[in-house]
Amino acid sequence: MDQPITKTSLVIPIGNIELQGDLSIPQHAHSLVLFAHGSGSSRLSTRNRMVAEYLNNRGIGTLLFDLLTTVEDTIYSNRFNIDLLAQRLREVTLWVLRKEEYSFLHIGYFGASTGAAAALTAANELKQVNAVVSRGGRPDLAMQALPGIKAPTLLIVGSLDTDVIRMNSTAFQHLNCEKKMEIIPGATHLFEEKGTLEKVCVVAANWFEMHLQPLELIK
């Protein structure tokens, strides 16, 4: 059901740097999904923005933000520094929750590629995270964090992305939380095939709706 969506461009102070973000909050939203993009991408990722728009239309708030500054992103190794990326995600999450107008929102993470490893690492350290979705992710890069994650975790992989299926299958065995692995038929790593990213949107939204609902709305 369509509902008014408040869109805000943010400058998020983290220590001595500032990160750019785009926040979208539907009217009556009770949850917020923070996006962690993959290496070489940014908050402007067309795929993540498509997922975010779909979530917004399902009444779920979203925050897409740059994990690195422009200068930091020029250092190639930073794009694969999972500890740094997870730290940024944690700090932005806590910054959001300190804001009175957002403090009541139930928090979820959506991570793509290496961003999924950052999301899983951060989720292991923040009890405020209530659900995690990985799209074409590299959970194998967060292997040490996996056994301690409590948030229900969904791993989405394309059926033609054989190497990543193998990595996700191994990681899946190390998760002790509520978990599911969803394989999207006919999809490669970037879900460029017709209709495959739409399927990602649906299964991700269903997962977040299931696990980010306020208790009084769960039947």
Rosetta silent file (secondary structure, phi, psi, omega in degrees, C-alpha in Angstrom):
SEQUENCE: MDQPITKTSLVIPIGNIELQGDLSIPQHAHSLVLFAHGSGSSRLSTRNRMVAEYLNNRGIGTLLFDLLTTVEDTIYSNRFNIDLLAQRLREVTLWVLRKEEYSFLHIGYFGASTGAAAALTAANELKQVNAVVSRGGRPDLAMQALPGIKAPTLLIVGSLDTDVIRMNSTAFQHLNCEKKMEIIPGATHLFEEKGTLEKVCVVAANWFEMHLQPLELIK
SCORE:     score description
SCORE:     0.000 S_00000001
   1 L     0.000  129.988  179.313    0.000    0.000    0.000 S_00000001
   2 L   -67.265  140.617  176.240    1.398    3.386   -0.976 S_00000001
   3 L  -149.167  154.838 -179.113    2.125    5.742    1.875 S_00000001
   4 L   -58.282  139.430 -179.703    3.982    9.055    2.220 S_00000001
   5 E  -122.839  124.101  177.055    7.757    8.626    2.437 S_00000001
   6 E   -89.354  120.308 -178.814   10.004   11.230    4.047 S_00000001
   7 E  -110.677  131.072 -176.057   13.370   11.404    2.252 S_00000001
   8 E  -136.226  132.029  171.488   16.335   13.115    3.886 S_00000001
   9 E   -87.341  130.434 -174.366   19.958   13.600    2.814 S_00000001
  10 E  -116.649  150.456  164.661   22.229   13.164    5.817 S_00000001
  11 E  -117.366  112.959 -171.980   25.751   14.070    6.788 S_00000001
  12 E  -103.411  113.340 -179.945   26.726   11.580    9.476 S_00000001
  13 E   -79.006  124.026  176.883   29.649   12.589   11.714 S_00000001
  14 E  -127.973  103.889 -175.721   31.860    9.650   12.672 S_00000001
  15 L    60.932 -123.934 -178.763   34.904   10.747   14.641 S_00000001
  16 L  -101.165   17.257  176.705   36.760   13.262   12.498 S_00000001
  17 E  -122.950  169.978  175.723   35.068   12.298    9.235 S_00000001
  18 E  -130.257  136.139  179.102   31.637   12.730    7.709 S_00000001
  19 E  -112.316  140.757  179.624   29.697   10.120    5.737 S_00000001
  20 E   -87.886  137.637 -179.543   26.982   10.903    3.216 S_00000001
  21 E  -142.835  157.046  176.453   23.647    9.135    3.600 S_00000001
  22 E  -125.981  114.550 -175.674   20.144    8.976    2.147 S_00000001
  23 E  -106.900  132.069  176.681   17.360    8.195    4.601 S_00000001
  24 E  -128.829  120.479 -177.436   13.822    7.218    3.569 S_00000001
  25 E  -124.045  109.021  175.554   11.154    6.731    6.232 S_00000001
  26 E   -67.331  152.488  175.126    7.608    5.741    5.228 S_00000001
  27 L   -59.457  136.011  179.776    4.764    7.058    7.344 S_00000001
  28 L    70.377   14.982  177.533    4.064    4.690   10.267 S_00000001
  29 L   -63.215  141.880  176.506    7.352    2.816    9.705 S_00000001
  30 L  -119.810    4.184 -178.453    8.437    0.717   12.667 S_00000001
  31 E  -144.853  158.776 -179.277   11.713   -0.557   11.213 S_00000001
  32 E  -140.037  126.919  178.103   14.834    0.702    9.486 S_00000001
  33 E  -106.162  122.837  175.391   17.196   -1.280    7.257 S_00000001
  34 E   -94.119  134.919 -177.445   20.768   -0.031    6.905 S_00000001
  35 E   -99.805  135.313  173.160   22.540   -0.972    3.674 S_00000001
  36 E  -117.111  108.223 -174.199   26.176   -2.046    3.455 S_00000001
  37 L   -80.870  165.392 -179.061   27.294   -1.932   -0.168 S_00000001
  38 L   -83.214  176.005 -177.531   29.979   -4.030   -1.791 S_00000001
  39 L   -60.401  138.385  178.728   33.499   -3.058   -2.823 S_00000001
  40 L    78.194    0.178 -179.861   33.711   -0.322   -5.427 S_00000001
  41 L  -108.504 -172.050 -178.023   30.089    0.658   -4.878 S_00000001
  42 L  -159.373 -173.140  178.573   28.415    3.383   -2.818 S_00000001
  43 L   -64.075  -14.016 -178.776   25.084    4.580   -1.494 S_00000001
  44 L   -89.325    4.967  178.767   24.204    5.310   -5.141 S_00000001
  45 L   -50.064  122.544 -177.737   24.221    1.598   -6.076 S_00000001
  46 H   -65.479  -34.644 -179.542   21.319    1.114   -8.486 S_00000001
  47 H   -69.228  -47.098  178.979   20.685   -2.429   -7.227 S_00000001
  48 H   -65.449  -34.715  178.568   20.575   -1.471   -3.574 S_00000001
  49 H   -67.305  -33.623  176.305   18.419    1.530   -4.384 S_00000001
  50 H   -65.543  -44.055  177.676   15.953   -0.728   -6.154 S_00000001
  51 H   -63.167  -42.991 -178.962   15.767   -2.972   -3.083 S_00000001
  52 H   -62.047  -42.719  179.346   15.433    0.057   -0.811 S_00000001
  53 H   -62.512  -39.777  178.590   12.578    1.508   -2.858 S_00000001
  54 H   -64.749  -42.902  177.816   10.763   -1.808   -2.693 S_00000001
  55 H   -61.748  -41.914  177.560   11.226   -1.949    1.072 S_00000001
  56 H   -57.634  -42.708 -179.610    9.933    1.619    1.371 S_00000001
  57 H   -69.054  -15.919  174.515    6.815    0.644   -0.549 S_00000001
  58 L   -96.737    8.560  175.256    6.330   -2.171    1.955 S_00000001
  59 L    87.890   14.433 -178.183    6.488    0.338    4.828 S_00000001
  60 L  -106.852  130.089  177.601   10.109   -0.285    5.850 S_00000001
  61 E   -73.552  154.825  179.606   12.547    2.596    6.321 S_00000001
  62 E  -138.630  149.355  172.722   15.972    2.500    4.671 S_00000001
  63 E  -133.474  111.948  172.787   19.334    4.190    5.085 S_00000001
  64 E  -102.370  128.320 -178.373   21.874    3.982    2.283 S_00000001
  65 E  -145.668  159.708  177.891   25.192    5.569    3.173 S_00000001
  66 L   -81.328  124.161  179.063   28.807    5.582    2.080 S_00000001
  67 L   -72.826  -24.294 -179.494   30.933    3.335    4.276 S_00000001
  68 L  -126.241  152.347  171.451   34.057    5.225    3.183 S_00000001
  69 L   -74.189  168.477  179.067   34.823    8.844    2.411 S_00000001
  70 H   -58.627  -41.465  179.989   35.849    9.763   -1.125 S_00000001
  71 H   -67.298  -45.233 -179.680   39.496    9.921   -0.062 S_00000001
  72 H   -61.506  -34.263 -176.940   39.336    6.612    1.818 S_00000001
  73 H   -71.209  -17.151  177.379   37.771    4.908   -1.179 S_00000001
  74 L   -74.701  -15.686  176.738   40.813    5.754   -3.308 S_00000001
  75 L   -91.298  105.745 -169.416   42.819    3.327   -1.138 S_00000001
  76 H   -55.860  -39.471 -176.375   41.883    0.004   -2.708 S_00000001
  77 H   -63.644  -25.888  179.184   42.581   -2.093    0.402 S_00000001
  78 H   -61.911  -30.441 -176.711   39.979   -0.128    2.392 S_00000001
  79 H   -67.112  -19.560 -178.834   37.235   -1.640    0.223 S_00000001
  80 H  -115.903   11.229  178.523   38.082   -5.089    1.610 S_00000001
  81 L   -84.794   87.390 -172.884   38.859   -4.045    5.185 S_00000001
  82 H   -60.975  -39.393  179.696   35.916   -5.842    6.779 S_00000001
  83 H   -61.809  -42.836  178.178   36.775   -4.675   10.293 S_00000001
  84 H   -65.225  -45.091 -178.832   36.809   -1.028    9.178 S_00000001
  85 H   -64.732  -39.964  178.076   33.572   -1.380    7.210 S_00000001
  86 H   -66.274  -38.589  177.793   31.848   -3.146   10.118 S_00000001
  87 H   -61.503  -42.428  178.965   33.028   -0.451   12.505 S_00000001
  88 H   -63.066  -41.818 -179.960   31.510    2.227   10.269 S_00000001
  89 H   -64.110  -42.310  177.247   28.236    0.305   10.104 S_00000001
  90 H   -61.917  -45.600 -176.603   28.120   -0.051   13.892 S_00000001
  91 H   -65.853  -39.281  177.605   28.879    3.624   14.432 S_00000001
  92 H   -67.602  -39.067  177.251   26.231    4.770   11.969 S_00000001
  93 H   -59.552  -47.236 -179.439   23.695    2.408   13.580 S_00000001
  94 H   -67.573  -33.895  176.575   24.372    3.836   17.028 S_00000001
  95 H   -62.496  -44.079  178.737   24.243    7.384   15.639 S_00000001
  96 H   -62.118  -45.995 -175.121   20.780    6.692   14.220 S_00000001
  97 H   -70.080  -19.873  175.343   19.529    5.129   17.460 S_00000001
  98 H   -77.289  -15.810  177.719   20.707    8.126   19.475 S_00000001
  99 L   -79.336  122.638 -175.075   18.350   10.312   17.457 S_00000001
 100 L   -55.776  -37.101 -175.246   15.067   10.552   19.361 S_00000001
 101 L   -73.506  -13.266  179.976   12.993   10.508   16.176 S_00000001
 102 L  -119.094   -4.500 -170.477   14.514    7.179   15.078 S_00000001
 103 L   -64.129  -20.607 -177.227   15.328    5.512   18.398 S_00000001
 104 L   -87.153   -8.887 -173.529   12.149    3.388   18.380 S_00000001
 105 L   -74.089  140.131  174.481   12.856    1.771   15.009 S_00000001
 106 E   -80.477  131.180 -169.270   13.711   -1.925   14.790 S_00000001
 107 E   -98.544  133.835  171.820   17.061   -2.278   13.022 S_00000001
 108 E  -129.258  160.263  176.065   17.935   -4.593   10.133 S_00000001
 109 E  -120.289  140.484  171.828   20.975   -4.884    7.873 S_00000001
 110 E  -124.369  113.891 -177.715   21.094   -5.550    4.130 S_00000001
 111 E  -117.490  140.323  177.855   24.582   -6.346    2.893 S_00000001
 112 E  -118.844  137.758  177.507   25.805   -6.997   -0.649 S_00000001
 113 L    53.562 -125.718  179.441   29.056   -8.725   -1.591 S_00000001
 114 H   -65.669  -25.737  177.035   31.781   -7.666    0.892 S_00000001
 115 H   -61.632  -27.332  176.986   29.225   -5.432    2.577 S_00000001
 116 H   -65.886  -38.211  176.850   27.466   -8.591    3.742 S_00000001
 117 H   -63.844  -39.996  177.122   30.581   -9.582    5.681 S_00000001
 118 H   -64.664  -41.512  179.887   30.609   -6.147    7.295 S_00000001
 119 H   -63.953  -42.319 -179.584   26.907   -6.455    8.149 S_00000001
 120 H   -68.376  -39.804  177.596   27.365   -9.882    9.731 S_00000001
 121 H   -62.757  -44.606  179.391   30.403   -8.734   11.697 S_00000001
 122 H   -66.787  -39.048 -179.668   28.520   -5.701   13.006 S_00000001
 123 H   -63.643  -30.287  177.690   25.424   -7.768   13.801 S_00000001
 124 H   -67.158  -22.979 -173.818   27.545  -10.038   15.980 S_00000001
 125 H  -106.273  -11.923 -177.949   28.502   -7.034   18.103 S_00000001
 126 L  -119.849  112.564  179.491   25.229   -5.086   18.263 S_00000001
 127 L   -69.446  -15.176 -179.545   22.256   -6.629   20.042 S_00000001
 128 L   -72.753  -11.209 -179.279   20.085   -3.879   18.527 S_00000001
 129 E   -84.782  122.078 -172.827   20.232   -5.608   15.126 S_00000001
 130 E  -103.638  -11.494  179.200   17.122   -7.739   14.683 S_00000001
 131 E  -165.368  147.663  179.193   17.580   -9.193   11.181 S_00000001
 132 E  -133.276  136.940  172.218   20.235   -9.526    8.482 S_00000001
 133 E  -125.746  132.617  177.087   19.917  -10.160    4.743 S_00000001
 134 E  -113.559  128.564  176.701   22.912  -10.915    2.517 S_00000001
 135 E  -112.828  115.331 -179.007   22.655  -10.540   -1.290 S_00000001
 136 L    53.251   38.923 -168.794   25.379  -12.285   -3.256 S_00000001
 137 L   -85.313  172.017  176.053   27.375  -11.880   -0.091 S_00000001
 138 L  -118.573   66.275  178.763   30.721  -13.033    1.199 S_00000001
 139 H   -63.295  -18.938  177.076   29.833  -14.318    4.678 S_00000001
 140 H   -63.613  -21.165  177.483   33.003  -16.402    4.514 S_00000001
 141 H   -81.558   -2.229  177.776   34.898  -13.151    5.155 S_00000001
 142 H  -123.868   29.768 -169.865   33.121  -12.892    8.523 S_00000001
 143 L   -56.829  -38.885 -178.044   33.576  -16.511    9.558 S_00000001
 144 L   -66.103  -28.145 -177.619   34.739  -15.758   13.110 S_00000001
 145 L   -82.481  -23.586 -169.020   31.624  -13.661   13.764 S_00000001
 146 H   -57.953  -45.330 -175.900   29.069  -16.129   12.428 S_00000001
 147 H   -63.144  -24.063 -176.485   28.622  -18.443   15.446 S_00000001
 148 H   -92.838   -4.233 -177.323   27.791  -15.520   17.749 S_00000001
 149 L   -70.612  131.046  177.688   25.146  -13.840   15.610 S_00000001
 150 L  -101.590  -24.688 -176.515   21.696  -13.855   17.218 S_00000001
 151 L   -69.675  133.564  175.046   19.774  -11.917   14.555 S_00000001
 152 L   -52.729  131.960 -170.138   17.803  -14.075   12.086 S_00000001
 153 E  -126.240  129.401  178.390   19.918  -14.220    8.937 S_00000001
 154 E  -114.330  124.981  176.048   18.905  -14.766    5.299 S_00000001
 155 E  -105.521  118.673 -179.736   21.551  -15.577    2.674 S_00000001
 156 E  -108.767  126.670 -177.628   20.423  -14.870   -0.918 S_00000001
 157 E  -137.996  147.100  174.709   22.527  -16.284   -3.758 S_00000001
 158 E   -78.231  143.224 -175.897   22.025  -16.695   -7.495 S_00000001
 159 L   -66.116  -21.826 -179.863   21.780  -20.276   -8.732 S_00000001
 160 L   -94.923   -0.606 -179.010   24.468  -19.613  -11.389 S_00000001
 161 L   -93.632   69.701 -165.916   26.877  -18.032   -8.898 S_00000001
 162 H   -63.901  -40.971 -179.701   28.487  -21.363   -8.065 S_00000001
 163 H   -63.905  -41.204 -178.557   31.562  -20.160   -6.177 S_00000001
 164 H   -73.079  -31.571  173.128   29.485  -17.886   -3.950 S_00000001
 165 H   -59.229  -44.899  179.810   26.938  -20.666   -3.342 S_00000001
 166 H   -61.831  -45.321  179.526   29.799  -22.792   -2.035 S_00000001
 167 H   -62.435  -42.247 -179.697   31.070  -19.986    0.203 S_00000001
 168 H   -68.922  -36.556  179.558   27.572  -19.287    1.521 S_00000001
 169 H   -64.367  -40.400  176.938   26.863  -22.964    2.139 S_00000001
 170 H   -64.998  -46.168  179.981   29.992  -23.258    4.266 S_00000001
 171 H   -63.146  -37.980 -178.462   29.153  -20.080    6.179 S_00000001
 172 H   -56.279  -37.725 -179.077   25.558  -21.214    6.660 S_00000001
 173 H   -66.653  -21.497 -178.132   26.746  -24.195    8.698 S_00000001
 174 H   -90.864   -8.344  178.425   28.480  -21.839   11.152 S_00000001
 175 L   -81.222  130.805  179.246   25.369  -19.766   11.875 S_00000001
 176 L  -106.497    2.674 -178.956   23.602  -20.721   15.110 S_00000001
 177 L   -91.314  178.862  168.495   20.717  -18.248   14.759 S_00000001
 178 L   -60.462  131.352 -171.641   17.443  -18.616   12.884 S_00000001
 179 E  -149.440  158.269  176.477   18.657  -18.850    9.317 S_00000001
 180 E  -154.931  144.825  174.106   17.696  -19.513    5.722 S_00000001
 181 E  -117.242  121.868 -176.512   19.506  -19.749    2.405 S_00000001
 182 E  -112.690  119.977  179.310   17.513  -18.639   -0.630 S_00000001
 183 E  -104.226  120.829 -176.817   18.809  -19.515   -4.094 S_00000001
 184 E   -89.370  115.918 -176.470   17.349  -17.380   -6.885 S_00000001
 185 L   -59.780  137.438  172.803   16.945  -19.471  -10.089 S_00000001
 186 L    75.191   10.294 -176.406   18.786  -18.237  -13.172 S_00000001
 187 L  -103.514  139.986  170.981   20.698  -15.490  -11.378 S_00000001
 188 L   -95.549 -168.648 -170.406   24.406  -14.727  -11.547 S_00000001
 189 L   -59.594  -39.114 -175.333   26.378  -12.752   -8.956 S_00000001
 190 L   -94.914    2.925  178.716   24.933   -9.316   -9.743 S_00000001
 191 L    53.608   46.580 -178.806   21.351  -10.512  -10.335 S_00000001
 192 L   -85.732  -14.942 -176.845   21.332   -8.808  -13.736 S_00000001
 193 L   -70.902  148.422 -174.920   19.039  -11.372  -15.336 S_00000001
 194 L   -54.654  127.139  175.018   15.442  -10.330  -15.956 S_00000001
 195 L    82.605   -9.966 -174.688   13.263  -10.626  -12.882 S_00000001
 196 H   -75.299  -39.223  179.420   15.971  -11.916  -10.551 S_00000001
 197 H   -69.618  -31.336  174.895   16.550   -8.706   -8.595 S_00000001
 198 H   -61.491  -37.234  177.028   12.775   -8.364   -8.199 S_00000001
 199 H   -67.087  -37.678  174.817   12.805  -11.772   -6.513 S_00000001
 200 H   -58.193  -45.513 -179.872   15.570  -10.557   -4.194 S_00000001
 201 H   -56.778  -45.200 -175.819   13.357   -7.605   -3.240 S_00000001
 202 H   -66.725  -49.295 -176.026   10.435   -9.854   -2.371 S_00000001
 203 H   -69.496  -33.391  177.342   12.297  -12.420   -0.263 S_00000001
 204 H   -66.982  -46.628  179.398   14.272   -9.702    1.538 S_00000001
 205 H   -61.406  -40.607  178.398   11.137   -7.701    2.339 S_00000001
 206 H   -61.542  -41.274 -179.914    9.378  -10.830    3.584 S_00000001
 207 H   -64.458  -46.211 -179.813   12.303  -11.612    5.879 S_00000001
 208 H   -66.169  -40.590  177.942   12.427   -8.106    7.297 S_00000001
 209 H   -61.274  -37.984 -178.359    8.665   -7.964    7.765 S_00000001
 210 H   -68.357  -36.447 -169.273    8.780  -11.257    9.641 S_00000001
 211 H  -110.508   -7.181  178.939   11.607  -10.279   11.983 S_00000001
 212 L  -110.007   10.422  178.695   11.352   -6.495   12.392 S_00000001
 213 L   -72.366  139.505  167.976    7.711   -6.356   13.459 S_00000001
 214 L   -58.103  149.648 -175.371    6.910   -4.883   16.873 S_00000001
 215 H   -56.027  -35.834 -175.744    5.804   -7.641   19.221 S_00000001
 216 H   -72.253  -13.708  179.466    2.237   -6.395   19.310 S_00000001
 217 H   -97.780   -7.028  178.441    1.982   -6.795   15.519 S_00000001
 218 L   -82.804  125.681 -177.409    3.221  -10.363   15.449 S_00000001
 219 L  -113.039    0.000    0.000    0.337  -12.798   15.295 S_00000001
